[in-house]
Short mmCIF file of C-alpha atoms in Angstrom, two decimals:
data_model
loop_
_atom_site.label_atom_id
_atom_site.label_comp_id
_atom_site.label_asym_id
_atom_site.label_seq_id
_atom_site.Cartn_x
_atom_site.Cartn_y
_atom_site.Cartn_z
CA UNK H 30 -95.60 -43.62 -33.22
CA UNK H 31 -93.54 -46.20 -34.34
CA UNK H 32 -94.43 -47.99 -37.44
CA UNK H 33 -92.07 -51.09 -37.00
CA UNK H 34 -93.62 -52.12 -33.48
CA UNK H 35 -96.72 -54.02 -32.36
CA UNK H 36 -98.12 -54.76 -28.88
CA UNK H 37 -96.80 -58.31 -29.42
CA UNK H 38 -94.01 -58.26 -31.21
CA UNK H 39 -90.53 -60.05 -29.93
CA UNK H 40 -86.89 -60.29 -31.51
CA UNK H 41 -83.49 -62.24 -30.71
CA UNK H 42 -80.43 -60.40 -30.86
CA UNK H 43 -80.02 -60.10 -34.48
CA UNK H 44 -83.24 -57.91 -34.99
CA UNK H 45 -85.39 -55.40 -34.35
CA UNK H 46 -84.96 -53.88 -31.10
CA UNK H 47 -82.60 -56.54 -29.96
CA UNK H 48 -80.13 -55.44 -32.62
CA UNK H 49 -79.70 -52.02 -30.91
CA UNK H 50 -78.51 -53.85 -28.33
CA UNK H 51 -75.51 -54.85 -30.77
CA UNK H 52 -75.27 -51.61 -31.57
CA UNK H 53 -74.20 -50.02 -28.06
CA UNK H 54 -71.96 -52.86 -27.62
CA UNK H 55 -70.27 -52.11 -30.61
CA UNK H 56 -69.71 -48.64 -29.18
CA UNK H 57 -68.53 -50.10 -25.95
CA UNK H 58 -66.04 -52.13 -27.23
CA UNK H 59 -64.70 -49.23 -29.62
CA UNK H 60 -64.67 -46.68 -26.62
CA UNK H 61 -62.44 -49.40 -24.53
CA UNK H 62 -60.21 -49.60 -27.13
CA UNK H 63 -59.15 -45.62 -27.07
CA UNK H 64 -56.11 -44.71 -25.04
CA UNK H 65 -58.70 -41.85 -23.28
CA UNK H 66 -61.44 -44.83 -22.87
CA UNK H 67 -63.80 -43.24 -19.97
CA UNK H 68 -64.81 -46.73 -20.05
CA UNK H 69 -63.75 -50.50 -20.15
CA UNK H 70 -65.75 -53.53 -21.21
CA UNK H 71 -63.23 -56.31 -22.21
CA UNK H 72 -66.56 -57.89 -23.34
CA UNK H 73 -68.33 -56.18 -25.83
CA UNK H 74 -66.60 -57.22 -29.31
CA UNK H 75 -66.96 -60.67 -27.83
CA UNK H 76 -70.84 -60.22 -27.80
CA UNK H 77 -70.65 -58.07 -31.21
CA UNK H 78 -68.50 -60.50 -33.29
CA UNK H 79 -70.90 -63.13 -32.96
CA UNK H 80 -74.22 -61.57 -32.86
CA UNK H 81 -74.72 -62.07 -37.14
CA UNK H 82 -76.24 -58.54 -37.48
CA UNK H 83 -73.91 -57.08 -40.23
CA UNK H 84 -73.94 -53.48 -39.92
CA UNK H 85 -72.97 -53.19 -36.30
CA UNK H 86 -70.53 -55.78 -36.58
CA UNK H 87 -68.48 -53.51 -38.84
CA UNK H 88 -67.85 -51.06 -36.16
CA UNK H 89 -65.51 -53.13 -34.86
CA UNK H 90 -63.14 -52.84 -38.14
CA UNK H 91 -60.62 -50.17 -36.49
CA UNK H 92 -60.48 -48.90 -40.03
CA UNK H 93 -64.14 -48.19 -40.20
CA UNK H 94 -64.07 -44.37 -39.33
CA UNK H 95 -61.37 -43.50 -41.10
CA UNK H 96 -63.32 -44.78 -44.57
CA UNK H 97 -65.96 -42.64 -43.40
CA UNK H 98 -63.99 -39.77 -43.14
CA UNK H 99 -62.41 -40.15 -46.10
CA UNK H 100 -66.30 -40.67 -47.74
CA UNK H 101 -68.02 -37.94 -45.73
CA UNK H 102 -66.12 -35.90 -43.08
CA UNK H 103 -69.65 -34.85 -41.87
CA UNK H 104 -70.98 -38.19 -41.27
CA UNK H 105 -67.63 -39.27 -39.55
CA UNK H 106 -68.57 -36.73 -37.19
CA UNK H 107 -72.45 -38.08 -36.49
CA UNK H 108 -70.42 -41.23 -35.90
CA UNK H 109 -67.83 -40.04 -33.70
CA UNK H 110 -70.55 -38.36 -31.88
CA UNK H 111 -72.91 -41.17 -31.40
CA UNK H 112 -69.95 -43.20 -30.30
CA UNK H 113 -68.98 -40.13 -27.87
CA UNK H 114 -72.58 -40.36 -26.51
CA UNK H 115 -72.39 -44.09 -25.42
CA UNK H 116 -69.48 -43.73 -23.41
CA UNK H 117 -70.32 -40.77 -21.77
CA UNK H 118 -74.23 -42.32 -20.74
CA UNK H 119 -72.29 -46.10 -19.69
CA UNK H 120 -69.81 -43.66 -17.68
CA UNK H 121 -72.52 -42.05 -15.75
CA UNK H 122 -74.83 -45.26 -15.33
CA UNK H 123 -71.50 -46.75 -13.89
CA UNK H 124 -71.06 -44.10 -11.66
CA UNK H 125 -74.70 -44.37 -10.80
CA UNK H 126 -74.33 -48.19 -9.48
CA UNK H 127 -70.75 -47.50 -7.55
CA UNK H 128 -72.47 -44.92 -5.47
CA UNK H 129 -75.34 -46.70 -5.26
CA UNK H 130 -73.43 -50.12 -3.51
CA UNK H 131 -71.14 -47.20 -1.75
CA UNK H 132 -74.58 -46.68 0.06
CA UNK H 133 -75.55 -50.49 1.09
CA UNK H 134 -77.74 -51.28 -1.89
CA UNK H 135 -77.19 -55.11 -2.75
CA UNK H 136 -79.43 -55.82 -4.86
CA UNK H 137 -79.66 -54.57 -8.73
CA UNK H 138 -81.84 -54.70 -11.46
CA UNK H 139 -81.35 -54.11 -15.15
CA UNK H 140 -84.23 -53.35 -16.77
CA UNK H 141 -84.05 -54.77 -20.62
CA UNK H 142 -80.90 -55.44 -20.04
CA UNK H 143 -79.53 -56.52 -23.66
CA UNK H 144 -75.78 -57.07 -23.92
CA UNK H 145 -75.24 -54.58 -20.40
CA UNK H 146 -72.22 -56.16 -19.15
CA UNK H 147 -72.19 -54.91 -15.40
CA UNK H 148 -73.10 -58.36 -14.11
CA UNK H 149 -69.38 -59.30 -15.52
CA UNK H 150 -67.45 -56.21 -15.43
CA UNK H 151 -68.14 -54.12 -12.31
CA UNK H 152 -66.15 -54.20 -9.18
CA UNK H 153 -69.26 -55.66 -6.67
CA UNK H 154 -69.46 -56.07 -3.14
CA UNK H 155 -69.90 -59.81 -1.48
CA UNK H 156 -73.74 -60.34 -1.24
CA UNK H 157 -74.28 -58.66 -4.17
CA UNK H 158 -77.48 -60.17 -6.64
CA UNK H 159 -78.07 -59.03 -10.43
CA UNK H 160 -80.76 -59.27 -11.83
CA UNK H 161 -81.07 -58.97 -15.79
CA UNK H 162 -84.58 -58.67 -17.50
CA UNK H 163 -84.85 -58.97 -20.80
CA UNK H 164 -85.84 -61.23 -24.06
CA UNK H 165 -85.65 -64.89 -23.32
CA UNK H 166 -83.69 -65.08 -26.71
CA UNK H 167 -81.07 -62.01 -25.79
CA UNK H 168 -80.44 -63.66 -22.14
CA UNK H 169 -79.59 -66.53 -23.79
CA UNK H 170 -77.07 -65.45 -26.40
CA UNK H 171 -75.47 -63.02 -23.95
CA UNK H 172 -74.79 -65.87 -21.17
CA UNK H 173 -74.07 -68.73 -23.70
CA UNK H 174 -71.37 -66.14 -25.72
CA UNK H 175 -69.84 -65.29 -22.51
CA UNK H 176 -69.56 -69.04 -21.03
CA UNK H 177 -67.97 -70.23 -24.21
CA UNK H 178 -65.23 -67.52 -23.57
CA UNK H 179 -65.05 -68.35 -20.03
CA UNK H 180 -66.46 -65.87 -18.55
CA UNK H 181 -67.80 -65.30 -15.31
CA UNK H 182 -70.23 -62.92 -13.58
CA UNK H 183 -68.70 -60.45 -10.89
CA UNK H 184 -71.58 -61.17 -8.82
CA UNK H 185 -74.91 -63.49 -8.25
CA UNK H 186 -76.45 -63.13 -11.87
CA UNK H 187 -79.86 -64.15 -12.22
CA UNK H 188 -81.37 -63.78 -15.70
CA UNK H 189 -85.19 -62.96 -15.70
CA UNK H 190 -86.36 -63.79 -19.24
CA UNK H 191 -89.44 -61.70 -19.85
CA UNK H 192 -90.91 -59.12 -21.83
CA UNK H 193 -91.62 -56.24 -19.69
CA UNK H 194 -94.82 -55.77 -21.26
CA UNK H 195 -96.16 -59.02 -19.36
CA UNK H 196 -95.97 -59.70 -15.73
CA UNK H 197 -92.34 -59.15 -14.86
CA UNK H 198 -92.53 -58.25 -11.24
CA UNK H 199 -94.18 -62.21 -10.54
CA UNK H 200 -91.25 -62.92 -12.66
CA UNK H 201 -88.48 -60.81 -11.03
CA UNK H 202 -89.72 -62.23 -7.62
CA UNK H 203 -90.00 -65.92 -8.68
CA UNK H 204 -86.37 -65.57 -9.15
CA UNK H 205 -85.55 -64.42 -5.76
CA UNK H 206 -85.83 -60.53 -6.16
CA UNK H 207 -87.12 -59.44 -2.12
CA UNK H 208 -89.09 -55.96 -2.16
CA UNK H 209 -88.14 -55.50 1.28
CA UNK H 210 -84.95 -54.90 0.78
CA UNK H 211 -83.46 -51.39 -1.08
CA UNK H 212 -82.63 -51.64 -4.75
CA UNK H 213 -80.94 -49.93 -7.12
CA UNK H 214 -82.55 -49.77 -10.46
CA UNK H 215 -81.61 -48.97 -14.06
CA UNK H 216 -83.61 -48.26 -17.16
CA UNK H 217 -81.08 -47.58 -19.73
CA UNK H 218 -81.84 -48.00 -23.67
CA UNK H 219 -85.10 -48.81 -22.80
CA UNK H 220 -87.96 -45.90 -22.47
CA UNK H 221 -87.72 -44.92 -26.19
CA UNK H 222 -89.27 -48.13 -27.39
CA UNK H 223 -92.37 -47.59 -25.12
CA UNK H 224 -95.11 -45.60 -25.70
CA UNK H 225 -96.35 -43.29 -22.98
CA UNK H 226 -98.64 -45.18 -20.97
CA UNK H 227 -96.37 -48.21 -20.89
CA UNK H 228 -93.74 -45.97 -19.67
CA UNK H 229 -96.32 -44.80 -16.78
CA UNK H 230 -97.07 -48.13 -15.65
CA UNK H 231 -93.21 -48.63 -15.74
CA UNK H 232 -92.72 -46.70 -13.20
CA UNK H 233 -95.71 -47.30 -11.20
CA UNK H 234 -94.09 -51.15 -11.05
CA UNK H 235 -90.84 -50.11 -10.40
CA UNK H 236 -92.23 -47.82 -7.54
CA UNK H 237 -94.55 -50.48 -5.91
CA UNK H 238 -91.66 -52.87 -5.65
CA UNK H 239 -89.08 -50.22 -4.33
CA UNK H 240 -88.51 -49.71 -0.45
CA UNK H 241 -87.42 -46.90 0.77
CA UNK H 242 -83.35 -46.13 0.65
CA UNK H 243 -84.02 -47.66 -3.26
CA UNK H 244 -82.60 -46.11 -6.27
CA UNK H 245 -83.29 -45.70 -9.93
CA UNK H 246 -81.87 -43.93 -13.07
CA UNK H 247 -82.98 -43.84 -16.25
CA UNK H 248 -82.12 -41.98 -19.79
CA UNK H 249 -84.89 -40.32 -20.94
CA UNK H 250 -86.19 -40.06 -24.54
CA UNK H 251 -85.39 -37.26 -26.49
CA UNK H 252 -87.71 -35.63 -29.26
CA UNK H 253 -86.79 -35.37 -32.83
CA UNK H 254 -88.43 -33.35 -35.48
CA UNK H 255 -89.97 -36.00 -38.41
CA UNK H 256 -87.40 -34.01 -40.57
CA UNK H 257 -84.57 -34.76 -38.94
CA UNK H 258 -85.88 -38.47 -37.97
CA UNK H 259 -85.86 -38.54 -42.03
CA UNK H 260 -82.84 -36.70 -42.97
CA UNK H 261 -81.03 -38.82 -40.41
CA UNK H 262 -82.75 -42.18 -41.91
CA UNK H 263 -81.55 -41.19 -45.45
CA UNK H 264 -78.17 -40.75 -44.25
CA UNK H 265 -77.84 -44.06 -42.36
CA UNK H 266 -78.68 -45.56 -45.65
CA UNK H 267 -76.60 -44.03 -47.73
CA UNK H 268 -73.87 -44.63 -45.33
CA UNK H 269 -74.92 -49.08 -45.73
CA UNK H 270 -75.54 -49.11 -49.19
CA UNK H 271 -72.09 -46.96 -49.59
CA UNK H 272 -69.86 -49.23 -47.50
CA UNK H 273 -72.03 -52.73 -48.58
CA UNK H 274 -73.52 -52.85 -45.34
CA UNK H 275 -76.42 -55.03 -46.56
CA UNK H 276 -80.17 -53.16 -45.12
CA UNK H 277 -79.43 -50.93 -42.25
CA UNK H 278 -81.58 -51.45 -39.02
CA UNK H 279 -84.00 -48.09 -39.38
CA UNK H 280 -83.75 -47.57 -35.35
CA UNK H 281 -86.45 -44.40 -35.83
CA UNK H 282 -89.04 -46.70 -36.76
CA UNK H 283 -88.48 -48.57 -33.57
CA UNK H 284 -89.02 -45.62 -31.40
CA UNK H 285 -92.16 -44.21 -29.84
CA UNK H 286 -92.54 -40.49 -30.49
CA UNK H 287 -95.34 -39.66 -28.20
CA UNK H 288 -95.87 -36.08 -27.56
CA UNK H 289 -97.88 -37.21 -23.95
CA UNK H 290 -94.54 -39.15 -22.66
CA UNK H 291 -94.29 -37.74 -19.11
CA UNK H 292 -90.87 -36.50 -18.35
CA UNK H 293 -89.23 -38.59 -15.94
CA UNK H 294 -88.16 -36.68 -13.07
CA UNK H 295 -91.19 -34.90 -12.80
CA UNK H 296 -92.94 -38.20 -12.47
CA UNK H 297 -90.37 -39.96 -10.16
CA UNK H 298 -90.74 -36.43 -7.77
CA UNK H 299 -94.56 -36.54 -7.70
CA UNK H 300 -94.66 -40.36 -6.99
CA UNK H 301 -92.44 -40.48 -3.52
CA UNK H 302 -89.13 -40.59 -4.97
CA UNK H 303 -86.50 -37.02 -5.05
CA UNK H 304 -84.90 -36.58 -8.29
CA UNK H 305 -82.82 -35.05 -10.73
CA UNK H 306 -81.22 -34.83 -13.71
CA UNK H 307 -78.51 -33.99 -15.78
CA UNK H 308 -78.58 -33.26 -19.26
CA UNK H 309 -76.61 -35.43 -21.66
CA UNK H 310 -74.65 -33.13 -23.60
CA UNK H 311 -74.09 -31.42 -21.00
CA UNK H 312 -72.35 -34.38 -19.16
CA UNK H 313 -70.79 -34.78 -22.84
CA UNK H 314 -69.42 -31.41 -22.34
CA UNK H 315 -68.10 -32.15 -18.74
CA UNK H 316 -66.41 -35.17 -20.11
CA UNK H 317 -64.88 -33.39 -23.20
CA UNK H 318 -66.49 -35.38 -25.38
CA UNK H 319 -68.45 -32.91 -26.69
CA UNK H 320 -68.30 -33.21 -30.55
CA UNK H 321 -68.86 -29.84 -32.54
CA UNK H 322 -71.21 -29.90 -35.58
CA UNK H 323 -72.11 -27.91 -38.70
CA UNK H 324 -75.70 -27.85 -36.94
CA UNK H 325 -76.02 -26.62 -33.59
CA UNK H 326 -77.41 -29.50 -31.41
CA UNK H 327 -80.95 -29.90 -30.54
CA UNK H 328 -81.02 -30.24 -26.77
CA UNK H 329 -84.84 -31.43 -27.32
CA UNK H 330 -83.56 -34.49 -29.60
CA UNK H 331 -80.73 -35.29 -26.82
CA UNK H 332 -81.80 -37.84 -23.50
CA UNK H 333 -81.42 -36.28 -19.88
CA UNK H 334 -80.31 -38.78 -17.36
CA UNK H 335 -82.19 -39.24 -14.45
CA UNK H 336 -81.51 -40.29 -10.87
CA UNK H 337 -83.34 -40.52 -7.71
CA UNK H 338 -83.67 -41.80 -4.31
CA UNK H 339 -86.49 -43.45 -2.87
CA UNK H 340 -88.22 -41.30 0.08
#
């Protein structure tokens, strides 16, 4: 259980859970800038530079890994890793939504949708409506960032600024979402910072509002020991009090480890949808971005990412 989270709490950009957001932006923008990118968002380090969280905002210094190298050729390779990972899972959720429009679907939702980009960067059909849900706060500095840079969304953007633990389906319908019509779903970054149940009911939303011919993928959370959570903590904070990161955002203590989390294809399969799933490092693999370590990987600690089709 995490120990930094309440049934109320809320955050801007800049903290808590929001700040994670910052985080796989910064890893965006540092993938699109390799010659190999597997991805390109020409609009992450514009939401990074001025989010104001300090530690993520380093990332984008192209000199950053090679310090850490130089420091600690073991934690250059966590980093590289982590930064491997992000690609890879944007790749595949990519992928996801350009077969998913390849099929008819027209209408998308993003499901705590932080600084996701798709709405800007994607290459969408006419007639095609996002829909981001997220933080009133995060909605807001993502839209107002990108508006001051010029710009625009690829297709019909609607921002739905809620917390999903409230009544976001009234919400996602007052703003024009029609549950008639197919839909292509995405909860990415998302089901680690819900406990069980609220992952449940989720789904049981998600489903109820889905006609048949929908879609959905999610990443999955993975399961970490409390000794690696802890050796993993320490090493984050060496690494910011090391490199005068100010206090490093402790994501651990934002997640939910809850050994009665149901795993998500076997859900989505006994609830009317077909699924499936792919494993992440093995997709890392696939992708040759696969990063060898002095510690074999734990599969358990690593997401799977899940797809499936509406029956």
């Amino acid at each position: 259980m995490s120990s930094l989270r309440t049934h109320d709490d809320t955050w801007d950009i800049a903290t808590s859970v929001g700040a994670t957001a910052v985080m796989v932006a910064a890893a965006r923008a540092g993938e699109t800038a390799r010659d190999d990118a597997l991805i390109k968002d020409p609009y992450a380090k514009i939401l990074v530079a001025g989010a104001g969280t300090g530690v993520w905002e380093s990332l984008l210094d192209t000199e950053f890994a090679s310090k850490i190298e130089d420091a600690d050729p073991e934690a250059a390779a966590i980093f590289e890793h982590m930064g491997n990972y992000q690609a890879v899972r944007t790749h595949f959720f990519d992928d996801y939504f350009a077969k998913a429009v390849d099929a008819g679907i027209r209408q998308i939702v993003i499901l705590a949708s932080g600084l996701d980009s798709r709405a800007y960067r994607l290459d969408w059909p006419a007639g095609t409506t996002v829909y981001e849900i997220d933080q009133p706060k995060v909605l807001e500095y993502k839209a107002a960032t990108l508006a001051e840079h010029g710009v625009q969304a690829a297709a019909e953007r609607r921002e739905v600024p809620v917390d999903l633990r409230f009544d976001w389906p009234k919400a996602l319908r007052d703003a024009g979402f029609d549950d008639s019509k197919p839909t292509a779903w995405l909860a990415e970054g998302l089901l680690m910072y819900l406990p069980a149940d609220a992952q449940d009911r989720l789904f049981e939303l998600v489903t109820e509002l889905s006609a048949p011919g929908s879609r959905i993928a999610a990443e999955t959370a993975g399961v970490s020991s409390s000794e690696r959570r802890e050796e993993m903590r320490e090493r984050f904070q060496k690494f910011a009090d090391q490199f005068n990161l100010g206090s490093a955002l402790d994501i651990q203590e934002l997640i939910y480890e809850d050994p009665d989390r149901a795993d998500v294809a076997d859900w989505l399969n006994a609830h009317g949808w077909q699924a499936q799933g792919q494993h992440s490092l093995d997709e890392m693999s696939r992708l040759d971005r696969l990063v060898e370590m002095t510690e074999e990987h734990d599969r358990n600690a690593f997401s799977t990412f899940v797809t499936a089709e509406k029956r």
